[in-house]
């Protein structure tokens, strides 16, 4: 979603906000019993209080982030965390249009149980929902291996430079040797 004055932000819908919340720089986490409460990254809002998103007023309860200094990149800076029931209408319409919802499960306990609980919560909200669970571990491993391959390829210019340097030294020694034979 794009917010004026901020730019592109990621909206994260929490199924059970009491179970997990991002680390907070200030304020409190959201209460699942109250509507329109959000936690935002400090570049979305730097204060606790009201925030308008798509003609709807939300109450910023906390500022998410880790204290790593003002200049350092923080993964929470451009995120908005809210109860999944409070998602903006544009996101709900996009989900309905595509008939697709992708999510990542963060769990301190059992991710499989968290996924099942999530699916149950969603089907309670919308009974016609069908869910398919895809384990992305294989894709993550493939991406990790690809990154390692890219790092290897990025090292080729250095290796080629070293080989060229060694060849220059060898050719110089050969030239000196041949010149020395000429004088004898």
JSON list of C-alpha atoms in Angstrom, two decimals:
[
{"chain": "A", "resi": 1, "resn": "UNK", "atom": "CA", "xyz": [0.00, 0.00, 0.00]},
{"chain": "A", "resi": 2, "resn": "UNK", "atom": "CA", "xyz": [1.17, 3.56, -0.68]},
{"chain": "A", "resi": 3, "resn": "UNK", "atom": "CA", "xyz": [0.73, 6.28, 1.93]},
{"chain": "A", "resi": 4, "resn": "UNK", "atom": "CA", "xyz": [1.06, 9.96, 1.10]},
{"chain": "A", "resi": 5, "resn": "UNK", "atom": "CA", "xyz": [4.20, 11.54, 2.63]},
{"chain": "A", "resi": 6, "resn": "UNK", "atom": "CA", "xyz": [5.58, 8.08, 3.44]},
{"chain": "A", "resi": 7, "resn": "UNK", "atom": "CA", "xyz": [5.54, 6.05, 0.22]},
{"chain": "A", "resi": 8, "resn": "UNK", "atom": "CA", "xyz": [5.33, 2.28, -0.06]},
{"chain": "A", "resi": 9, "resn": "UNK", "atom": "CA", "xyz": [4.50, 0.49, 3.21]},
{"chain": "A", "resi": 10, "resn": "UNK", "atom": "CA", "xyz": [3.80, -3.14, 4.03]},
{"chain": "A", "resi": 11, "resn": "UNK", "atom": "CA", "xyz": [0.61, -3.89, 5.93]},
{"chain": "A", "resi": 12, "resn": "UNK", "atom": "CA", "xyz": [0.87, -6.92, 8.20]},
{"chain": "A", "resi": 13, "resn": "UNK", "atom": "CA", "xyz": [-2.39, -8.45, 9.40]},
{"chain": "A", "resi": 14, "resn": "UNK", "atom": "CA", "xyz": [-2.08, -10.22, 12.73]},
{"chain": "A", "resi": 15, "resn": "UNK", "atom": "CA", "xyz": [-4.51, -13.06, 13.44]},
{"chain": "A", "resi": 16, "resn": "UNK", "atom": "CA", "xyz": [-3.92, -13.08, 17.18]},
{"chain": "A", "resi": 17, "resn": "UNK", "atom": "CA", "xyz": [-2.14, -9.85, 18.06]},
{"chain": "A", "resi": 18, "resn": "UNK", "atom": "CA", "xyz": [-1.60, -10.92, 21.68]},
{"chain": "A", "resi": 19, "resn": "UNK", "atom": "CA", "xyz": [0.59, -13.86, 20.66]},
{"chain": "A", "resi": 20, "resn": "UNK", "atom": "CA", "xyz": [3.22, -11.96, 18.69]},
{"chain": "A", "resi": 21, "resn": "UNK", "atom": "CA", "xyz": [4.01, -8.32, 18.21]},
{"chain": "A", "resi": 22, "resn": "UNK", "atom": "CA", "xyz": [7.05, -6.65, 16.73]},
{"chain": "A", "resi": 23, "resn": "UNK", "atom": "CA", "xyz": [9.63, -5.18, 19.13]},
{"chain": "A", "resi": 24, "resn": "UNK", "atom": "CA", "xyz": [8.53, -1.76, 20.32]},
{"chain": "A", "resi": 25, "resn": "UNK", "atom": "CA", "xyz": [10.57, 1.42, 20.64]},
{"chain": "A", "resi": 26, "resn": "UNK", "atom": "CA", "xyz": [7.71, 3.09, 22.49]},
{"chain": "A", "resi": 27, "resn": "UNK", "atom": "CA", "xyz": [4.06, 2.54, 23.34]},
{"chain": "A", "resi": 28, "resn": "UNK", "atom": "CA", "xyz": [2.19, -0.72, 23.74]},
{"chain": "A", "resi": 29, "resn": "UNK", "atom": "CA", "xyz": [1.08, -3.59, 21.54]},
{"chain": "A", "resi": 30, "resn": "UNK", "atom": "CA", "xyz": [-2.42, -3.71, 20.11]},
{"chain": "A", "resi": 31, "resn": "UNK", "atom": "CA", "xyz": [-5.36, -5.26, 21.94]},
{"chain": "A", "resi": 32, "resn": "UNK", "atom": "CA", "xyz": [-7.25, -7.85, 19.90]},
{"chain": "A", "resi": 33, "resn": "UNK", "atom": "CA", "xyz": [-10.50, -6.84, 21.61]},
{"chain": "A", "resi": 34, "resn": "UNK", "atom": "CA", "xyz": [-10.32, -3.26, 20.34]},
{"chain": "A", "resi": 35, "resn": "UNK", "atom": "CA", "xyz": [-10.67, -2.25, 16.71]},
{"chain": "A", "resi": 36, "resn": "UNK", "atom": "CA", "xyz": [-8.56, 0.12, 14.62]},
{"chain": "A", "resi": 37, "resn": "UNK", "atom": "CA", "xyz": [-5.47, -0.14, 16.82]},
{"chain": "A", "resi": 38, "resn": "UNK", "atom": "CA", "xyz": [-2.14, -0.40, 14.99]},
{"chain": "A", "resi": 39, "resn": "UNK", "atom": "CA", "xyz": [1.58, -0.58, 15.60]},
{"chain": "A", "resi": 40, "resn": "UNK", "atom": "CA", "xyz": [3.71, 1.18, 12.98]},
{"chain": "A", "resi": 41, "resn": "UNK", "atom": "CA", "xyz": [7.35, 1.57, 12.01]},
{"chain": "A", "resi": 42, "resn": "UNK", "atom": "CA", "xyz": [8.92, 4.87, 12.98]},
{"chain": "A", "resi": 43, "resn": "UNK", "atom": "CA", "xyz": [9.05, 6.14, 9.38]},
{"chain": "A", "resi": 44, "resn": "UNK", "atom": "CA", "xyz": [5.29, 5.59, 9.01]},
{"chain": "A", "resi": 45, "resn": "UNK", "atom": "CA", "xyz": [4.59, 7.60, 12.16]},
{"chain": "A", "resi": 46, "resn": "UNK", "atom": "CA", "xyz": [6.89, 8.81, 14.90]},
{"chain": "A", "resi": 47, "resn": "UNK", "atom": "CA", "xyz": [4.20, 9.41, 17.50]},
{"chain": "A", "resi": 48, "resn": "UNK", "atom": "CA", "xyz": [1.42, 7.61, 19.32]},
{"chain": "A", "resi": 49, "resn": "UNK", "atom": "CA", "xyz": [-2.04, 8.85, 18.41]},
{"chain": "A", "resi": 50, "resn": "UNK", "atom": "CA", "xyz": [-4.43, 8.99, 15.46]},
{"chain": "A", "resi": 51, "resn": "UNK", "atom": "CA", "xyz": [-3.33, 8.14, 11.91]},
{"chain": "A", "resi": 52, "resn": "UNK", "atom": "CA", "xyz": [-5.55, 8.32, 8.83]},
{"chain": "A", "resi": 53, "resn": "UNK", "atom": "CA", "xyz": [-5.21, 5.52, 6.30]},
{"chain": "A", "resi": 54, "resn": "UNK", "atom": "CA", "xyz": [-7.57, 5.50, 3.33]},
{"chain": "A", "resi": 55, "resn": "UNK", "atom": "CA", "xyz": [-10.22, 7.70, 4.98]},
{"chain": "A", "resi": 56, "resn": "UNK", "atom": "CA", "xyz": [-10.23, 5.55, 8.10]},
{"chain": "A", "resi": 57, "resn": "UNK", "atom": "CA", "xyz": [-8.76, 6.67, 11.42]},
{"chain": "A", "resi": 58, "resn": "UNK", "atom": "CA", "xyz": [-6.54, 4.22, 13.26]},
{"chain": "A", "resi": 59, "resn": "UNK", "atom": "CA", "xyz": [-4.98, 4.71, 16.68]},
{"chain": "A", "resi": 60, "resn": "UNK", "atom": "CA", "xyz": [-1.21, 4.19, 16.73]},
{"chain": "A", "resi": 61, "resn": "UNK", "atom": "CA", "xyz": [-0.56, 2.25, 19.95]},
{"chain": "A", "resi": 62, "resn": "UNK", "atom": "CA", "xyz": [3.15, 1.65, 19.50]},
{"chain": "A", "resi": 63, "resn": "UNK", "atom": "CA", "xyz": [6.19, 2.40, 17.36]},
{"chain": "A", "resi": 64, "resn": "UNK", "atom": "CA", "xyz": [7.85, -0.78, 16.10]},
{"chain": "A", "resi": 65, "resn": "UNK", "atom": "CA", "xyz": [11.56, -1.18, 15.66]},
{"chain": "A", "resi": 66, "resn": "UNK", "atom": "CA", "xyz": [14.87, -2.00, 17.19]},
{"chain": "A", "resi": 67, "resn": "UNK", "atom": "CA", "xyz": [17.10, 0.72, 18.54]},
{"chain": "A", "resi": 68, "resn": "UNK", "atom": "CA", "xyz": [19.99, 0.55, 16.07]},
{"chain": "A", "resi": 69, "resn": "UNK", "atom": "CA", "xyz": [20.52, 4.25, 15.61]},
{"chain": "A", "resi": 70, "resn": "UNK", "atom": "CA", "xyz": [18.75, 6.76, 13.42]},
{"chain": "A", "resi": 71, "resn": "UNK", "atom": "CA", "xyz": [20.75, 6.11, 10.26]},
{"chain": "A", "resi": 72, "resn": "UNK", "atom": "CA", "xyz": [20.62, 2.31, 10.21]},
{"chain": "A", "resi": 73, "resn": "UNK", "atom": "CA", "xyz": [18.06, 0.42, 8.15]},
{"chain": "A", "resi": 74, "resn": "UNK", "atom": "CA", "xyz": [15.39, -1.19, 10.27]},
{"chain": "A", "resi": 75, "resn": "UNK", "atom": "CA", "xyz": [13.04, -3.84, 8.86]},
{"chain": "A", "resi": 76, "resn": "UNK", "atom": "CA", "xyz": [10.15, -2.36, 10.85]},
{"chain": "A", "resi": 77, "resn": "UNK", "atom": "CA", "xyz": [10.45, 1.20, 9.50]},
{"chain": "A", "resi": 78, "resn": "UNK", "atom": "CA", "xyz": [7.92, 0.91, 6.67]},
{"chain": "A", "resi": 79, "resn": "UNK", "atom": "CA", "xyz": [5.45, -1.57, 8.19]},
{"chain": "A", "resi": 80, "resn": "UNK", "atom": "CA", "xyz": [2.01, -1.28, 9.71]},
{"chain": "A", "resi": 81, "resn": "UNK", "atom": "CA", "xyz": [0.84, -4.05, 12.03]},
{"chain": "A", "resi": 82, "resn": "UNK", "atom": "CA", "xyz": [-2.89, -4.44, 12.68]},
{"chain": "A", "resi": 83, "resn": "UNK", "atom": "CA", "xyz": [-5.51, -7.02, 13.53]},
{"chain": "A", "resi": 84, "resn": "UNK", "atom": "CA", "xyz": [-6.51, -8.85, 10.36]},
{"chain": "A", "resi": 85, "resn": "UNK", "atom": "CA", "xyz": [-10.14, -7.81, 10.91]},
{"chain": "A", "resi": 86, "resn": "UNK", "atom": "CA", "xyz": [-9.10, -4.14, 10.65]},
{"chain": "A", "resi": 87, "resn": "UNK", "atom": "CA", "xyz": [-7.32, -4.34, 7.27]},
{"chain": "A", "resi": 88, "resn": "UNK", "atom": "CA", "xyz": [-8.07, -1.39, 4.96]},
{"chain": "A", "resi": 89, "resn": "UNK", "atom": "CA", "xyz": [-10.85, -1.95, 2.44]},
{"chain": "A", "resi": 90, "resn": "UNK", "atom": "CA", "xyz": [-8.45, -1.73, -0.53]},
{"chain": "A", "resi": 91, "resn": "UNK", "atom": "CA", "xyz": [-6.45, -4.69, 0.79]},
{"chain": "A", "resi": 92, "resn": "UNK", "atom": "CA", "xyz": [-9.62, -6.69, 1.49]},
{"chain": "A", "resi": 93, "resn": "UNK", "atom": "CA", "xyz": [-10.89, -5.98, -2.04]},
{"chain": "A", "resi": 94, "resn": "UNK", "atom": "CA", "xyz": [-7.54, -7.01, -3.55]},
{"chain": "A", "resi": 95, "resn": "UNK", "atom": "CA", "xyz": [-7.64, -10.27, -1.60]},
{"chain": "A", "resi": 96, "resn": "UNK", "atom": "CA", "xyz": [-11.20, -10.92, -2.77]},
{"chain": "A", "resi": 97, "resn": "UNK", "atom": "CA", "xyz": [-10.31, -10.10, -6.38]},
{"chain": "A", "resi": 98, "resn": "UNK", "atom": "CA", "xyz": [-7.30, -12.39, -6.47]},
{"chain": "A", "resi": 99, "resn": "UNK", "atom": "CA", "xyz": [-8.78, -15.04, -4.19]},
{"chain": "A", "resi": 100, "resn": "UNK", "atom": "CA", "xyz": [-5.33, -15.25, -2.66]},
{"chain": "A", "resi": 101, "resn": "UNK", "atom": "CA", "xyz": [-3.74, -14.48, 0.66]},
{"chain": "A", "resi": 102, "resn": "UNK", "atom": "CA", "xyz": [-0.07, -15.13, 1.23]},
{"chain": "A", "resi": 103, "resn": "UNK", "atom": "CA", "xyz": [1.29, -15.13, 4.71]},
{"chain": "A", "resi": 104, "resn": "UNK", "atom": "CA", "xyz": [4.29, -16.03, 6.78]},
{"chain": "A", "resi": 105, "resn": "UNK", "atom": "CA", "xyz": [3.90, -17.69, 10.15]},
{"chain": "A", "resi": 106, "resn": "UNK", "atom": "CA", "xyz": [6.08, -16.45, 12.98]},
{"chain": "A", "resi": 107, "resn": "UNK", "atom": "CA", "xyz": [5.83, -18.66, 15.98]},
{"chain": "A", "resi": 108, "resn": "UNK", "atom": "CA", "xyz": [7.73, -19.13, 19.18]},
{"chain": "A", "resi": 109, "resn": "UNK", "atom": "CA", "xyz": [6.17, -22.56, 19.57]},
{"chain": "A", "resi": 110, "resn": "UNK", "atom": "CA", "xyz": [4.81, -24.90, 16.88]},
{"chain": "A", "resi": 111, "resn": "UNK", "atom": "CA", "xyz": [4.44, -23.34, 13.39]},
{"chain": "A", "resi": 112, "resn": "UNK", "atom": "CA", "xyz": [2.12, -26.14, 12.21]},
{"chain": "A", "resi": 113, "resn": "UNK", "atom": "CA", "xyz": [-0.28, -25.45, 15.07]},
{"chain": "A", "resi": 114, "resn": "UNK", "atom": "CA", "xyz": [-0.07, -21.72, 14.30]},
{"chain": "A", "resi": 115, "resn": "UNK", "atom": "CA", "xyz": [-0.96, -22.34, 10.66]},
{"chain": "A", "resi": 116, "resn": "UNK", "atom": "CA", "xyz": [-3.92, -24.50, 11.64]},
{"chain": "A", "resi": 117, "resn": "UNK", "atom": "CA", "xyz": [-5.09, -21.86, 14.10]},
{"chain": "A", "resi": 118, "resn": "UNK", "atom": "CA", "xyz": [-4.74, -19.19, 11.40]},
{"chain": "A", "resi": 119, "resn": "UNK", "atom": "CA", "xyz": [-6.77, -21.21, 8.91]},
{"chain": "A", "resi": 120, "resn": "UNK", "atom": "CA", "xyz": [-9.44, -21.79, 11.56]},
{"chain": "A", "resi": 121, "resn": "UNK", "atom": "CA", "xyz": [-9.59, -18.07, 12.37]},
{"chain": "A", "resi": 122, "resn": "UNK", "atom": "CA", "xyz": [-9.90, -17.15, 8.69]},
{"chain": "A", "resi": 123, "resn": "UNK", "atom": "CA", "xyz": [-12.62, -19.75, 8.02]},
{"chain": "A", "resi": 124, "resn": "UNK", "atom": "CA", "xyz": [-14.50, -18.40, 11.06]},
{"chain": "A", "resi": 125, "resn": "UNK", "atom": "CA", "xyz": [-14.44, -14.95, 9.47]},
{"chain": "A", "resi": 126, "resn": "UNK", "atom": "CA", "xyz": [-15.19, -16.22, 5.93]},
{"chain": "A", "resi": 127, "resn": "UNK", "atom": "CA", "xyz": [-16.56, -19.81, 5.85]},
{"chain": "A", "resi": 128, "resn": "UNK", "atom": "CA", "xyz": [-16.03, -20.31, 2.09]},
{"chain": "A", "resi": 129, "resn": "UNK", "atom": "CA", "xyz": [-12.25, -19.94, 2.28]},
{"chain": "A", "resi": 130, "resn": "UNK", "atom": "CA", "xyz": [-10.11, -22.80, 1.02]},
{"chain": "A", "resi": 131, "resn": "UNK", "atom": "CA", "xyz": [-6.53, -23.01, 2.18]},
{"chain": "A", "resi": 132, "resn": "UNK", "atom": "CA", "xyz": [-3.44, -24.68, 0.81]},
{"chain": "A", "resi": 133, "resn": "UNK", "atom": "CA", "xyz": [-0.27, -24.79, 2.86]},
{"chain": "A", "resi": 134, "resn": "UNK", "atom": "CA", "xyz": [3.02, -24.59, 0.99]},
{"chain": "A", "resi": 135, "resn": "UNK", "atom": "CA", "xyz": [6.29, -25.16, 2.77]},
{"chain": "A", "resi": 136, "resn": "UNK", "atom": "CA", "xyz": [8.82, -22.68, 1.40]},
{"chain": "A", "resi": 137, "resn": "UNK", "atom": "CA", "xyz": [11.90, -24.24, 3.04]},
{"chain": "A", "resi": 138, "resn": "UNK", "atom": "CA", "xyz": [12.97, -25.85, -0.25]},
{"chain": "A", "resi": 139, "resn": "UNK", "atom": "CA", "xyz": [12.64, -22.52, -2.08]},
{"chain": "A", "resi": 140, "resn": "UNK", "atom": "CA", "xyz": [14.62, -20.75, 0.65]},
{"chain": "A", "resi": 141, "resn": "UNK", "atom": "CA", "xyz": [17.39, -23.35, 0.35]},
{"chain": "A", "resi": 142, "resn": "UNK", "atom": "CA", "xyz": [17.43, -22.95, -3.43]},
{"chain": "A", "resi": 143, "resn": "UNK", "atom": "CA", "xyz": [17.64, -19.18, -3.09]},
{"chain": "A", "resi": 144, "resn": "UNK", "atom": "CA", "xyz": [20.43, -19.51, -0.54]},
{"chain": "A", "resi": 145, "resn": "UNK", "atom": "CA", "xyz": [22.37, -21.81, -2.89]},
{"chain": "A", "resi": 146, "resn": "UNK", "atom": "CA", "xyz": [21.78, -19.38, -5.75]},
{"chain": "A", "resi": 147, "resn": "UNK", "atom": "CA", "xyz": [23.19, -16.53, -3.65]},
{"chain": "A", "resi": 148, "resn": "UNK", "atom": "CA", "xyz": [26.26, -18.64, -2.91]},
{"chain": "A", "resi": 149, "resn": "UNK", "atom": "CA", "xyz": [26.64, -19.29, -6.66]},
{"chain": "A", "resi": 150, "resn": "UNK", "atom": "CA", "xyz": [26.37, -15.57, -7.38]},
{"chain": "A", "resi": 151, "resn": "UNK", "atom": "CA", "xyz": [29.05, -14.86, -4.78]},
{"chain": "A", "resi": 152, "resn": "UNK", "atom": "CA", "xyz": [31.29, -17.44, -6.47]},
{"chain": "A", "resi": 153, "resn": "UNK", "atom": "CA", "xyz": [30.74, -15.86, -9.90]},
{"chain": "A", "resi": 154, "resn": "UNK", "atom": "CA", "xyz": [31.39, -12.41, -8.45]},
{"chain": "A", "resi": 155, "resn": "UNK", "atom": "CA", "xyz": [34.78, -13.70, -7.30]},
{"chain": "A", "resi": 156, "resn": "UNK", "atom": "CA", "xyz": [35.82, -14.68, -10.85]},
{"chain": "A", "resi": 157, "resn": "UNK", "atom": "CA", "xyz": [37.21, -11.24, -11.83]},
{"chain": "A", "resi": 158, "resn": "UNK", "atom": "CA", "xyz": [39.57, -11.34, -8.84]},
{"chain": "A", "resi": 159, "resn": "UNK", "atom": "CA", "xyz": [40.70, -14.85, -9.70]},
{"chain": "A", "resi": 160, "resn": "UNK", "atom": "CA", "xyz": [41.20, -13.90, -13.35]},
{"chain": "A", "resi": 161, "resn": "UNK", "atom": "CA", "xyz": [43.19, -10.82, -12.31]},
{"chain": "A", "resi": 162, "resn": "UNK", "atom": "CA", "xyz": [45.42, -12.98, -10.09]},
{"chain": "A", "resi": 163, "resn": "UNK", "atom": "CA", "xyz": [45.98, -15.47, -12.95]},
{"chain": "A", "resi": 164, "resn": "UNK", "atom": "CA", "xyz": [46.80, -12.60, -15.34]},
{"chain": "A", "resi": 165, "resn": "UNK", "atom": "CA", "xyz": [49.24, -11.15, -12.82]},
{"chain": "A", "resi": 166, "resn": "UNK", "atom": "CA", "xyz": [50.99, -14.51, -12.39]},
{"chain": "A", "resi": 167, "resn": "UNK", "atom": "CA", "xyz": [51.18, -14.88, -16.18]},
{"chain": "A", "resi": 168, "resn": "UNK", "atom": "CA", "xyz": [52.71, -11.41, -16.49]},
{"chain": "A", "resi": 169, "resn": "UNK", "atom": "CA", "xyz": [55.36, -12.36, -13.93]},
{"chain": "A", "resi": 170, "resn": "UNK", "atom": "CA", "xyz": [56.06, -15.62, -15.82]},
{"chain": "A", "resi": 171, "resn": "UNK", "atom": "CA", "xyz": [56.34, -13.81, -19.15]},
{"chain": "A", "resi": 172, "resn": "UNK", "atom": "CA", "xyz": [58.68, -11.22, -17.56]},
{"chain": "A", "resi": 173, "resn": "UNK", "atom": "CA", "xyz": [60.93, -14.01, -16.22]},
{"chain": "A", "resi": 174, "resn": "UNK", "atom": "CA", "xyz": [60.90, -15.69, -19.65]},
{"chain": "A", "resi": 175, "resn": "UNK", "atom": "CA", "xyz": [61.82, -12.41, -21.34]},
{"chain": "A", "resi": 176, "resn": "UNK", "atom": "CA", "xyz": [64.66, -11.80, -18.84]},
{"chain": "A", "resi": 177, "resn": "UNK", "atom": "CA", "xyz": [65.88, -15.38, -19.32]},
{"chain": "A", "resi": 178, "resn": "UNK", "atom": "CA", "xyz": [65.85, -15.05, -23.11]},
{"chain": "A", "resi": 179, "resn": "UNK", "atom": "CA", "xyz": [67.60, -11.65, -22.99]},
{"chain": "A", "resi": 180, "resn": "UNK", "atom": "CA", "xyz": [70.22, -13.16, -20.64]},
{"chain": "A", "resi": 181, "resn": "UNK", "atom": "CA", "xyz": [70.88, -16.00, -23.12]},
{"chain": "A", "resi": 182, "resn": "UNK", "atom": "CA", "xyz": [71.38, -13.48, -25.91]},
{"chain": "A", "resi": 183, "resn": "UNK", "atom": "CA", "xyz": [74.23, -11.80, -24.04]},
{"chain": "A", "resi": 184, "resn": "UNK", "atom": "CA", "xyz": [76.10, -15.10, -23.38]}
]
